[in-house]
PDB file of C-alpha atoms in Angstrom:
ATOM      1  CA  MET A  67       0.000   0.000   0.000  1.00  0.00           C
ATOM      2  CA  ALA A  68       2.850   2.373   0.831  1.00  0.00           C
ATOM      3  CA  ILE A  69       4.372   1.766  -2.603  1.00  0.00           C
ATOM      4  CA  LEU A  70       1.034   2.476  -4.283  1.00  0.00           C
ATOM      5  CA  LEU A  71       0.640   5.737  -2.347  1.00  0.00           C
ATOM      6  CA  ARG A  72       4.134   6.822  -3.416  1.00  0.00           C
ATOM      7  CA  LYS A  73       3.186   6.191  -7.036  1.00  0.00           C
ATOM      8  CA  TRP A  74       0.004   8.199  -6.641  1.00  0.00           C
ATOM      9  CA  ARG A  75       1.921  11.044  -4.986  1.00  0.00           C
ATOM     10  CA  ALA A  76       4.438  11.119  -7.818  1.00  0.00           C
ATOM     11  CA  VAL A  77       1.737  11.188 -10.506  1.00  0.00           C
ATOM     12  CA  TYR A  78      -0.223  13.820  -8.570  1.00  0.00           C
ATOM     13  CA  SER A  79       2.835  16.036  -8.182  1.00  0.00           C
ATOM     14  CA  ILE A  80       3.645  15.857 -11.899  1.00  0.00           C
ATOM     15  CA  ALA A  81       0.018  16.529 -12.830  1.00  0.00           C
ATOM     16  CA  ILE A  82      -0.139  19.556 -10.515  1.00  0.00           C
ATOM     17  CA  GLN A  83       2.964  21.037 -12.151  1.00  0.00           C
ATOM     18  CA  GLU A  84       1.518  20.441 -15.611  1.00  0.00           C
ATOM     19  CA  THR A  85      -1.799  21.976 -14.599  1.00  0.00           C
ATOM     20  CA  ILE A  86      -0.107  25.087 -13.230  1.00  0.00           C
ATOM     21  CA  ALA A  87       1.913  25.386 -16.437  1.00  0.00           C
ATOM     22  CA  TYR A  88      -1.330  25.518 -18.442  1.00  0.00           C
ATOM     23  CA  ARG A  89      -3.298  27.674 -15.970  1.00  0.00           C
ATOM     24  CA  ALA A  90      -4.426  30.072 -18.716  1.00  0.00           C
ATOM     25  CA  SER A  91      -6.219  27.214 -20.457  1.00  0.00           C
ATOM     26  CA  MET A  92      -7.869  26.238 -17.167  1.00  0.00           C
ATOM     27  CA  LEU A  93      -9.023  29.819 -16.586  1.00  0.00           C
ATOM     28  CA  ILE A  94     -10.625  29.932 -20.040  1.00  0.00           C
ATOM     29  CA  TRP A  95     -12.588  26.744 -19.292  1.00  0.00           C
ATOM     30  CA  ILE A  96     -13.730  28.171 -15.956  1.00  0.00           C
ATOM     31  CA  LEU A  97     -14.912  31.391 -17.608  1.00  0.00           C
ATOM     32  CA  THR A  98     -16.885  29.247 -20.057  1.00  0.00           C
ATOM     33  CA  ASP A  99     -18.599  27.440 -17.178  1.00  0.00           C
ATOM     34  CA  THR A 100     -19.353  30.797 -15.541  1.00  0.00           C
ATOM     35  CA  THR A 101     -21.813  31.687 -18.307  1.00  0.00           C
ATOM     36  CA  THR A 102     -24.663  29.742 -16.715  1.00  0.00           C
ATOM     37  CA  ALA A 103     -23.947  31.140 -13.242  1.00  0.00           C
ATOM     38  CA  ILE A 104     -24.168  34.687 -14.631  1.00  0.00           C
ATOM     39  CA  THR A 105     -27.140  34.470 -16.973  1.00  0.00           C
ATOM     40  CA  MET A 106     -29.575  32.031 -15.347  1.00  0.00           C
ATOM     41  CA  PRO A 107     -29.945  33.922 -12.024  1.00  0.00           C
ATOM     42  CA  LEU A 108     -30.852  37.029 -14.035  1.00  0.00           C
ATOM     43  CA  VAL A 109     -33.563  35.044 -15.817  1.00  0.00           C
ATOM     44  CA  TRP A 110     -35.017  33.802 -12.530  1.00  0.00           C
ATOM     45  CA  ALA A 111     -34.715  37.247 -10.919  1.00  0.00           C
ATOM     46  CA  SER A 112     -37.011  38.620 -13.619  1.00  0.00           C
ATOM     47  CA  ALA A 113     -39.570  36.005 -12.553  1.00  0.00           C
ATOM     48  CA  ALA A 114     -39.401  36.979  -8.862  1.00  0.00           C
ATOM     49  CA  ARG A 115     -43.077  37.927  -8.803  1.00  0.00           C
ATOM     50  CA  VAL A 116     -44.166  34.280  -9.228  1.00  0.00           C
ATOM     51  CA  GLY A 117     -42.872  33.334  -5.763  1.00  0.00           C
ATOM     52  CA  THR A 118     -41.525  29.784  -5.551  1.00  0.00           C
ATOM     53  CA  ILE A 119     -41.212  27.228  -8.329  1.00  0.00           C
ATOM     54  CA  GLN A 120     -41.164  23.570  -7.254  1.00  0.00           C
ATOM     55  CA  GLY A 121     -39.992  24.642  -3.795  1.00  0.00           C
ATOM     56  CA  TYR A 122     -37.268  27.008  -5.041  1.00  0.00           C
ATOM     57  CA  ALA A 123     -37.508  30.702  -4.198  1.00  0.00           C
ATOM     58  CA  VAL A 124     -35.625  33.119  -6.433  1.00  0.00           C
ATOM     59  CA  GLY A 125     -32.782  33.426  -3.935  1.00  0.00           C
ATOM     60  CA  GLU A 126     -32.470  29.662  -3.613  1.00  0.00           C
ATOM     61  CA  MET A 127     -32.493  29.275  -7.379  1.00  0.00           C
ATOM     62  CA  THR A 128     -29.726  31.871  -7.698  1.00  0.00           C
ATOM     63  CA  LEU A 129     -27.657  30.154  -5.027  1.00  0.00           C
ATOM     64  CA  TYR A 130     -28.207  26.841  -6.825  1.00  0.00           C
ATOM     65  CA  TYR A 131     -26.479  28.123  -9.960  1.00  0.00           C
ATOM     66  CA  LEU A 132     -23.619  29.671  -7.998  1.00  0.00           C
ATOM     67  CA  CYS A 133     -23.058  26.370  -6.184  1.00  0.00           C
ATOM     68  CA  THR A 134     -23.227  24.486  -9.482  1.00  0.00           C
ATOM     69  CA  LEU A 135     -20.242  26.523 -10.677  1.00  0.00           C
ATOM     70  CA  ILE A 136     -18.078  25.285  -7.792  1.00  0.00           C
ATOM     71  CA  VAL A 137     -19.388  21.718  -7.592  1.00  0.00           C
ATOM     72  CA  THR A 138     -19.135  21.103 -11.328  1.00  0.00           C
ATOM     73  CA  SER A 139     -15.560  22.371 -11.413  1.00  0.00           C
ATOM     74  CA  PHE A 140     -14.578  19.515  -9.091  1.00  0.00           C
ATOM     75  CA  VAL A 141     -17.024  16.760  -9.999  1.00  0.00           C
ATOM     76  CA  THR A 142     -17.315  16.588 -13.783  1.00  0.00           C
ATOM     77  CA  CYS A 143     -14.756  14.529 -15.741  1.00  0.00           C
ATOM     78  CA  HIS A 144     -14.065  14.751 -19.460  1.00  0.00           C
ATOM     79  CA  MET A 145     -11.020  12.529 -19.948  1.00  0.00           C
ATOM     80  CA  MET A 146     -12.710  10.338 -22.563  1.00  0.00           C
ATOM     81  CA  TRP A 147     -11.467  12.739 -25.257  1.00  0.00           C
ATOM     82  CA  GLU A 148      -7.877  12.309 -24.110  1.00  0.00           C
ATOM     83  CA  VAL A 149      -8.253   8.528 -23.889  1.00  0.00           C
ATOM     84  CA  ALA A 150      -9.693   8.301 -27.410  1.00  0.00           C
ATOM     85  CA  TYR A 151      -6.854  10.438 -28.793  1.00  0.00           C
ATOM     86  CA  GLN A 152      -4.193   8.324 -27.069  1.00  0.00           C
ATOM     87  CA  VAL A 153      -5.724   5.098 -28.367  1.00  0.00           C
ATOM     88  CA  ARG A 154      -6.160   6.373 -31.915  1.00  0.00           C
ATOM     89  CA  GLU A 155      -2.607   7.717 -32.137  1.00  0.00           C
ATOM     90  CA  GLY A 156      -1.007   4.689 -30.475  1.00  0.00           C
ATOM     91  CA  VAL A 157       0.240   6.755 -27.518  1.00  0.00           C
ATOM     92  CA  PHE A 158      -1.848   4.501 -25.292  1.00  0.00           C
ATOM     93  CA  SER A 159       0.889   1.842 -25.520  1.00  0.00           C
ATOM     94  CA  ILE A 160       3.189   3.908 -23.305  1.00  0.00           C
ATOM     95  CA  TYR A 161       0.789   3.666 -20.370  1.00  0.00           C
ATOM     96  CA  LEU A 162       0.423  -0.097 -20.630  1.00  0.00           C
ATOM     97  CA  VAL A 163       4.050  -0.638 -19.593  1.00  0.00           C
ATOM     98  CA  ARG A 164       4.133   1.858 -16.732  1.00  0.00           C
ATOM     99  CA  PRO A 165       4.256   0.617 -13.101  1.00  0.00           C
ATOM    100  CA  ILE A 166       0.761   1.935 -12.416  1.00  0.00           C
ATOM    101  CA  SER A 167      -2.530   0.922 -13.996  1.00  0.00           C
ATOM    102  CA  TYR A 168      -4.063   3.191 -16.601  1.00  0.00           C
ATOM    103  CA  TYR A 169      -7.212   3.636 -14.473  1.00  0.00           C
ATOM    104  CA  GLN A 170      -5.157   4.764 -11.488  1.00  0.00           C
ATOM    105  CA  TRP A 171      -3.054   7.111 -13.612  1.00  0.00           C
ATOM    106  CA  GLN A 172      -6.137   8.745 -15.123  1.00  0.00           C
ATOM    107  CA  PHE A 173      -7.805   9.097 -11.722  1.00  0.00           C
ATOM    108  CA  VAL A 174      -4.844  10.741  -9.988  1.00  0.00           C
ATOM    109  CA  ASN A 175      -4.000  12.891 -13.007  1.00  0.00           C
ATOM    110  CA  ASN A 176      -7.604  14.100 -13.276  1.00  0.00           C
ATOM    111  CA  LEU A 177      -7.837  14.650  -9.512  1.00  0.00           C
ATOM    112  CA  ALA A 178      -4.932  17.112  -9.711  1.00  0.00           C
ATOM    113  CA  TRP A 179      -6.782  19.113 -12.357  1.00  0.00           C
ATOM    114  CA  ARG A 180     -10.005  18.987 -10.341  1.00  0.00           C
ATOM    115  CA  THR A 181      -8.206  20.085  -7.168  1.00  0.00           C
ATOM    116  CA  LEU A 182      -6.903  23.318  -8.665  1.00  0.00           C
ATOM    117  CA  ARG A 183      -9.913  24.196 -10.787  1.00  0.00           C
ATOM    118  CA  PRO A 184     -12.284  25.008  -7.852  1.00  0.00           C
ATOM    119  CA  LEU A 185      -9.570  27.240  -6.378  1.00  0.00           C
ATOM    120  CA  LEU A 186      -9.642  29.370  -9.514  1.00  0.00           C
ATOM    121  CA  ALA A 187     -13.438  29.285  -9.666  1.00  0.00           C
ATOM    122  CA  PHE A 188     -13.880  30.326  -6.028  1.00  0.00           C
ATOM    123  CA  PRO A 189     -13.024  34.053  -6.534  1.00  0.00           C
ATOM    124  CA  ILE A 190     -15.620  34.155  -9.324  1.00  0.00           C
ATOM    125  CA  PHE A 191     -18.123  32.520  -6.973  1.00  0.00           C
ATOM    126  CA  LEU A 192     -17.440  35.156  -4.313  1.00  0.00           C
ATOM    127  CA  ALA A 193     -17.787  37.995  -6.822  1.00  0.00           C
ATOM    128  CA  LEU A 194     -21.133  36.665  -8.082  1.00  0.00           C
ATOM    129  CA  TYR A 195     -22.300  35.985  -4.529  1.00  0.00           C
ATOM    130  CA  TRP A 196     -21.653  39.642  -3.666  1.00  0.00           C
ATOM    131  CA  LEU A 197     -23.258  40.825  -6.906  1.00  0.00           C
ATOM    132  CA  TYR A 198     -26.452  38.847  -6.339  1.00  0.00           C
ATOM    133  CA  GLN A 199     -26.811  39.696  -2.636  1.00  0.00           C
ATOM    134  CA  PRO A 200     -30.085  41.607  -3.189  1.00  0.00           C
ATOM    135  CA  ILE A 201     -31.823  38.444  -4.458  1.00  0.00           C
ATOM    136  CA  LEU A 202     -30.045  35.914  -2.221  1.00  0.00           C
ATOM    137  CA  LYS A 203     -32.066  36.782   0.860  1.00  0.00           C
ATOM    138  CA  GLY A 204     -33.254  33.668   2.668  1.00  0.00           C
ATOM    139  CA  ALA A 205     -30.849  31.366   0.808  1.00  0.00           C
ATOM    140  CA  HIS A 206     -28.098  29.701   2.820  1.00  0.00           C
ATOM    141  CA  LEU A 207     -25.294  27.220   2.254  1.00  0.00           C
ATOM    142  CA  HIS A 208     -25.462  23.900   4.124  1.00  0.00           C
ATOM    143  CA  PHE A 209     -22.037  22.306   4.581  1.00  0.00           C
ATOM    144  CA  SER A 210     -23.329  19.060   6.053  1.00  0.00           C
ATOM    145  CA  PRO A 211     -21.177  15.906   6.319  1.00  0.00           C
ATOM    146  CA  GLU A 212     -23.468  14.318   3.718  1.00  0.00           C
ATOM    147  CA  PHE A 213     -22.594  17.090   1.274  1.00  0.00           C
ATOM    148  CA  TRP A 214     -18.842  16.485   1.498  1.00  0.00           C
ATOM    149  CA  VAL A 215     -19.289  12.739   1.068  1.00  0.00           C
ATOM    150  CA  SER A 216     -21.692  13.237  -1.849  1.00  0.00           C
ATOM    151  CA  LEU A 217     -19.323  15.728  -3.479  1.00  0.00           C
ATOM    152  CA  PHE A 218     -16.497  13.198  -3.596  1.00  0.00           C
ATOM    153  CA  MET A 219     -18.852  10.383  -4.567  1.00  0.00           C
ATOM    154  CA  GLY A 220     -20.185  12.563  -7.388  1.00  0.00           C
ATOM    155  CA  HIS A 221     -16.658  12.867  -8.707  1.00  0.00           C
ATOM    156  CA  LEU A 222     -16.236   9.097  -8.536  1.00  0.00           C
ATOM    157  CA  VAL A 223     -19.537   8.552 -10.351  1.00  0.00           C
ATOM    158  CA  SER A 224     -18.443  10.917 -13.110  1.00  0.00           C
ATOM    159  CA  PHE A 225     -14.972   9.358 -13.355  1.00  0.00           C
ATOM    160  CA  SER A 226     -16.147   5.734 -13.399  1.00  0.00           C
ATOM    161  CA  THR A 227     -18.922   6.291 -15.957  1.00  0.00           C
ATOM    162  CA  VAL A 228     -16.717   8.401 -18.234  1.00  0.00           C
ATOM    163  CA  MET A 229     -13.907   5.843 -18.131  1.00  0.00           C
ATOM    164  CA  ALA A 230     -16.358   3.062 -18.955  1.00  0.00           C
ATOM    165  CA  MET A 231     -17.542   5.118 -21.919  1.00  0.00           C
ATOM    166  CA  ALA A 232     -13.940   5.886 -22.906  1.00  0.00           C
ATOM    167  CA  SER A 233     -13.307   2.155 -23.348  1.00  0.00           C
ATOM    168  CA  LEU A 234     -15.413   2.363 -26.525  1.00  0.00           C
ATOM    169  CA  SER A 235     -12.347   3.909 -28.169  1.00  0.00           C
ATOM    170  CA  LEU A 236     -10.760   0.443 -28.029  1.00  0.00           C
ATOM    171  CA  TYR A 237     -13.588  -0.994 -30.127  1.00  0.00           C
ATOM    172  CA  VAL A 238     -14.257   1.721 -32.718  1.00  0.00           C
ATOM    173  CA  GLN A 239     -11.827   3.822 -34.719  1.00  0.00           C
ATOM    174  CA  GLU A 240     -13.732   7.092 -34.306  1.00  0.00           C
ATOM    175  CA  ALA A 241     -15.293   7.447 -30.855  1.00  0.00           C
ATOM    176  CA  PHE A 242     -15.454  11.243 -30.672  1.00  0.00           C
ATOM    177  CA  ALA A 243     -18.926  11.430 -32.240  1.00  0.00           C
ATOM    178  CA  ILE A 244     -20.224   8.919 -29.692  1.00  0.00           C
ATOM    179  CA  PHE A 245     -18.854  11.013 -26.844  1.00  0.00           C
ATOM    180  CA  GLU A 246     -20.711  14.068 -28.130  1.00  0.00           C
ATOM    181  CA  LEU A 247     -23.984  12.253 -27.386  1.00  0.00           C
ATOM    182  CA  TYR A 248     -23.018  12.084 -23.712  1.00  0.00           C
ATOM    183  CA  TYR A 249     -23.541  15.807 -23.209  1.00  0.00           C
ATOM    184  CA  ILE A 250     -27.190  15.830 -24.322  1.00  0.00           C
ATOM    185  CA  PRO A 251     -28.568  13.857 -21.341  1.00  0.00           C
ATOM    186  CA  HIS A 252     -25.850  15.243 -19.072  1.00  0.00           C
ATOM    187  CA  LEU A 253     -26.935  18.857 -19.564  1.00  0.00           C
ATOM    188  CA  PHE A 254     -30.612  18.197 -18.904  1.00  0.00           C
ATOM    189  CA  LEU A 255     -30.577  15.328 -16.406  1.00  0.00           C
ATOM    190  CA  SER A 256     -27.584  16.177 -14.211  1.00  0.00           C
ATOM    191  CA  GLY A 257     -29.015  19.347 -12.702  1.00  0.00           C
ATOM    192  CA  TYR A 258     -26.469  21.508 -14.497  1.00  0.00           C
ATOM    193  CA  MET A 259     -28.894  23.577 -16.575  1.00  0.00           C
ATOM    194  CA  PHE A 260     -31.635  23.660 -13.916  1.00  0.00           C
ATOM    195  CA  PRO A 261     -32.670  21.702 -10.802  1.00  0.00           C
ATOM    196  CA  VAL A 262     -34.185  18.341 -11.653  1.00  0.00           C
ATOM    197  CA  ALA A 263     -37.194  19.314  -9.511  1.00  0.00           C
ATOM    198  CA  LEU A 264     -38.310  21.514 -12.412  1.00  0.00           C
ATOM    199  CA  LEU A 265     -38.620  18.534 -14.742  1.00  0.00           C
ATOM    200  CA  PRO A 266     -41.937  16.727 -15.379  1.00  0.00           C
ATOM    201  CA  ASP A 267     -42.602  13.737 -13.160  1.00  0.00           C
ATOM    202  CA  TRP A 268     -41.596  11.168 -15.806  1.00  0.00           C
ATOM    203  CA  ALA A 269     -38.322  12.983 -16.543  1.00  0.00           C
ATOM    204  CA  ARG A 270     -37.583  13.468 -12.838  1.00  0.00           C
ATOM    205  CA  ASN A 271     -38.073   9.745 -12.272  1.00  0.00           C
ATOM    206  CA  LEU A 272     -35.771   9.064 -15.201  1.00  0.00           C
ATOM    207  CA  THR A 273     -32.988  11.128 -13.619  1.00  0.00           C
ATOM    208  CA  LYS A 274     -33.038   8.865 -10.562  1.00  0.00           C
ATOM    209  CA  MET A 275     -32.489   5.836 -12.816  1.00  0.00           C
ATOM    210  CA  LEU A 276     -29.426   7.266 -14.611  1.00  0.00           C
ATOM    211  CA  PRO A 277     -26.033   8.343 -13.257  1.00  0.00           C
ATOM    212  CA  PHE A 278     -26.117  11.986 -14.403  1.00  0.00           C
ATOM    213  CA  TYR A 279     -28.056  13.362 -11.423  1.00  0.00           C
ATOM    214  CA  TYR A 280     -25.675  11.651  -9.015  1.00  0.00           C
ATOM    215  CA  THR A 281     -22.715  13.614 -10.364  1.00  0.00           C
ATOM    216  CA  ASN A 282     -23.713  17.290 -10.039  1.00  0.00           C
ATOM    217  CA  GLY A 283     -27.354  17.515  -9.002  1.00  0.00           C
ATOM    218  CA  ALA A 284     -27.235  15.546  -5.741  1.00  0.00           C
ATOM    219  CA  PRO A 285     -24.333  17.397  -4.044  1.00  0.00           C
ATOM    220  CA  VAL A 286     -25.639  20.799  -5.186  1.00  0.00           C
ATOM    221  CA  GLU A 287     -29.083  20.062  -3.718  1.00  0.00           C
ATOM    222  CA  MET A 288     -27.414  19.113  -0.433  1.00  0.00           C
ATOM    223  CA  LEU A 289     -25.361  22.305  -0.456  1.00  0.00           C
ATOM    224  CA  VAL A 290     -28.429  24.532  -0.894  1.00  0.00           C
ATOM    225  CA  GLY A 291     -30.415  22.569   1.695  1.00  0.00           C
ATOM    226  CA  LYS A 292     -32.909  20.837  -0.596  1.00  0.00           C
ATOM    227  CA  LEU A 293     -31.667  17.333   0.193  1.00  0.00           C
ATOM    228  CA  SER A 294     -30.831  16.261   3.730  1.00  0.00           C
ATOM    229  CA  GLY A 295     -31.286  13.584   6.374  1.00  0.00           C
ATOM    230  CA  PRO A 296     -32.191  10.014   5.370  1.00  0.00           C
ATOM    231  CA  ALA A 297     -32.858  11.090   1.765  1.00  0.00           C
ATOM    232  CA  ALA A 298     -29.307  12.431   1.471  1.00  0.00           C
ATOM    233  CA  GLN A 299     -27.865   9.262   2.998  1.00  0.00           C
ATOM    234  CA  GLN A 300     -29.867   7.106   0.602  1.00  0.00           C
ATOM    235  CA  THR A 301     -28.590   9.210  -2.294  1.00  0.00           C
ATOM    236  CA  ILE A 302     -25.001   8.592  -1.201  1.00  0.00           C
ATOM    237  CA  LEU A 303     -25.640   4.844  -1.169  1.00  0.00           C
ATOM    238  CA  ILE A 304     -27.017   5.076  -4.712  1.00  0.00           C
ATOM    239  CA  GLN A 305     -23.909   7.020  -5.746  1.00  0.00           C
ATOM    240  CA  ALA A 306     -21.737   4.242  -4.303  1.00  0.00           C
ATOM    241  CA  ALA A 307     -23.752   1.656  -6.230  1.00  0.00           C
ATOM    242  CA  TRP A 308     -23.229   3.560  -9.480  1.00  0.00           C
ATOM    243  CA  VAL A 309     -19.488   3.779  -8.828  1.00  0.00           C
ATOM    244  CA  ALA A 310     -19.223   0.043  -8.170  1.00  0.00           C
ATOM    245  CA  GLY A 311     -21.335  -0.847 -11.211  1.00  0.00           C
ATOM    246  CA  ALA A 312     -19.530   1.520 -13.587  1.00  0.00           C
ATOM    247  CA  LEU A 313     -16.108   0.344 -12.422  1.00  0.00           C
ATOM    248  CA  PHE A 314     -17.117  -3.299 -12.879  1.00  0.00           C
ATOM    249  CA  VAL A 315     -18.487  -2.731 -16.389  1.00  0.00           C
ATOM    250  CA  GLY A 316     -15.612  -0.438 -17.308  1.00  0.00           C
ATOM    251  CA  GLN A 317     -12.932  -2.896 -16.224  1.00  0.00           C
ATOM    252  CA  LYS A 318     -14.589  -5.709 -18.174  1.00  0.00           C
ATOM    253  CA  MET A 319     -14.802  -3.544 -21.284  1.00  0.00           C
ATOM    254  CA  TRP A 320     -11.157  -2.487 -20.932  1.00  0.00           C
ATOM    255  CA  LYS A 321      -9.904  -6.053 -20.640  1.00  0.00           C
ATOM    256  CA  LEU A 322     -11.887  -7.179 -23.686  1.00  0.00           C
ATOM    257  CA  GLY A 323     -11.042  -3.993 -25.593  1.00  0.00           C
ATOM    258  CA  LEU A 324      -7.295  -4.463 -25.152  1.00  0.00           C
ATOM    259  CA  ARG A 325      -7.592  -7.518 -27.386  1.00  0.00           C
ATOM    260  CA  HIS A 326      -8.719  -5.203 -30.212  1.00  0.00           C
ATOM    261  CA  TYR A 327      -6.017  -2.610 -29.600  1.00  0.00           C
ATOM    262  CA  THR A 328      -3.445  -2.580 -32.413  1.00  0.00           C
ATOM    263  CA  ALA A 329      -1.313   0.489 -31.512  1.00  0.00           C
ATOM    264  CA  VAL A 330      -0.762   1.383 -35.168  1.00  0.00           C
ATOM    265  CA  GLY A 331      -1.647   5.055 -34.768  1.00  0.00           C
ATOM    266  CA  MET A 332      -3.023   7.221 -37.548  1.00  0.00           C
TER     267      MET A 332
END
């Protein structure tokens, strides 16, 4: 175990240095994610006269989007693009002979990126929080133990499902188009564009049957106080089940996919 931790520390240290070297690129991505946190509260503020919508007051809705900015910056994983590129170009072969599994390398490498990204997003969060103070009355942050557990579990759900999907690059020559389809349900069912409580009953039930909600939506709802107690604990158990299932399926797909890998590049 000590040897494994040393490997993880070495990979994490290298990844942190690389992330800092490309901090301008990270800042651009964060500014892109900020668009929703800036525009959507203004839309809901204009609807302040309607009172609450599905249990969300205007202040709570505004806080929801501000929290989404921070939570998403840590939780959401996108490494399937990098995996597909490495497989297609034959670079993937390098990682097969390293003294650490490819899954572990991707996890630690991505964790370094996701550790620094919220730190850069936090000043933007504070600025928007100050800007929207007039409409944030009555909305409060809830840093419960369940939130912190769900936040990390949300990251694991995102990582495990994305890596399972990334294994498709071992079976097909062009996987990028398939990955594009991932963002359609993710935007609408993860709670990123709006709380899942605003969806029709059939769509809201669908979110609880898919992994997207358990990445962003669940921890954000806990942070704004809409999910707590036994319901929050049950949600964490469901997150753990998704992680276990996605890792099991992903590992099986990787092992079978390696038999198709030719490493010829393009």
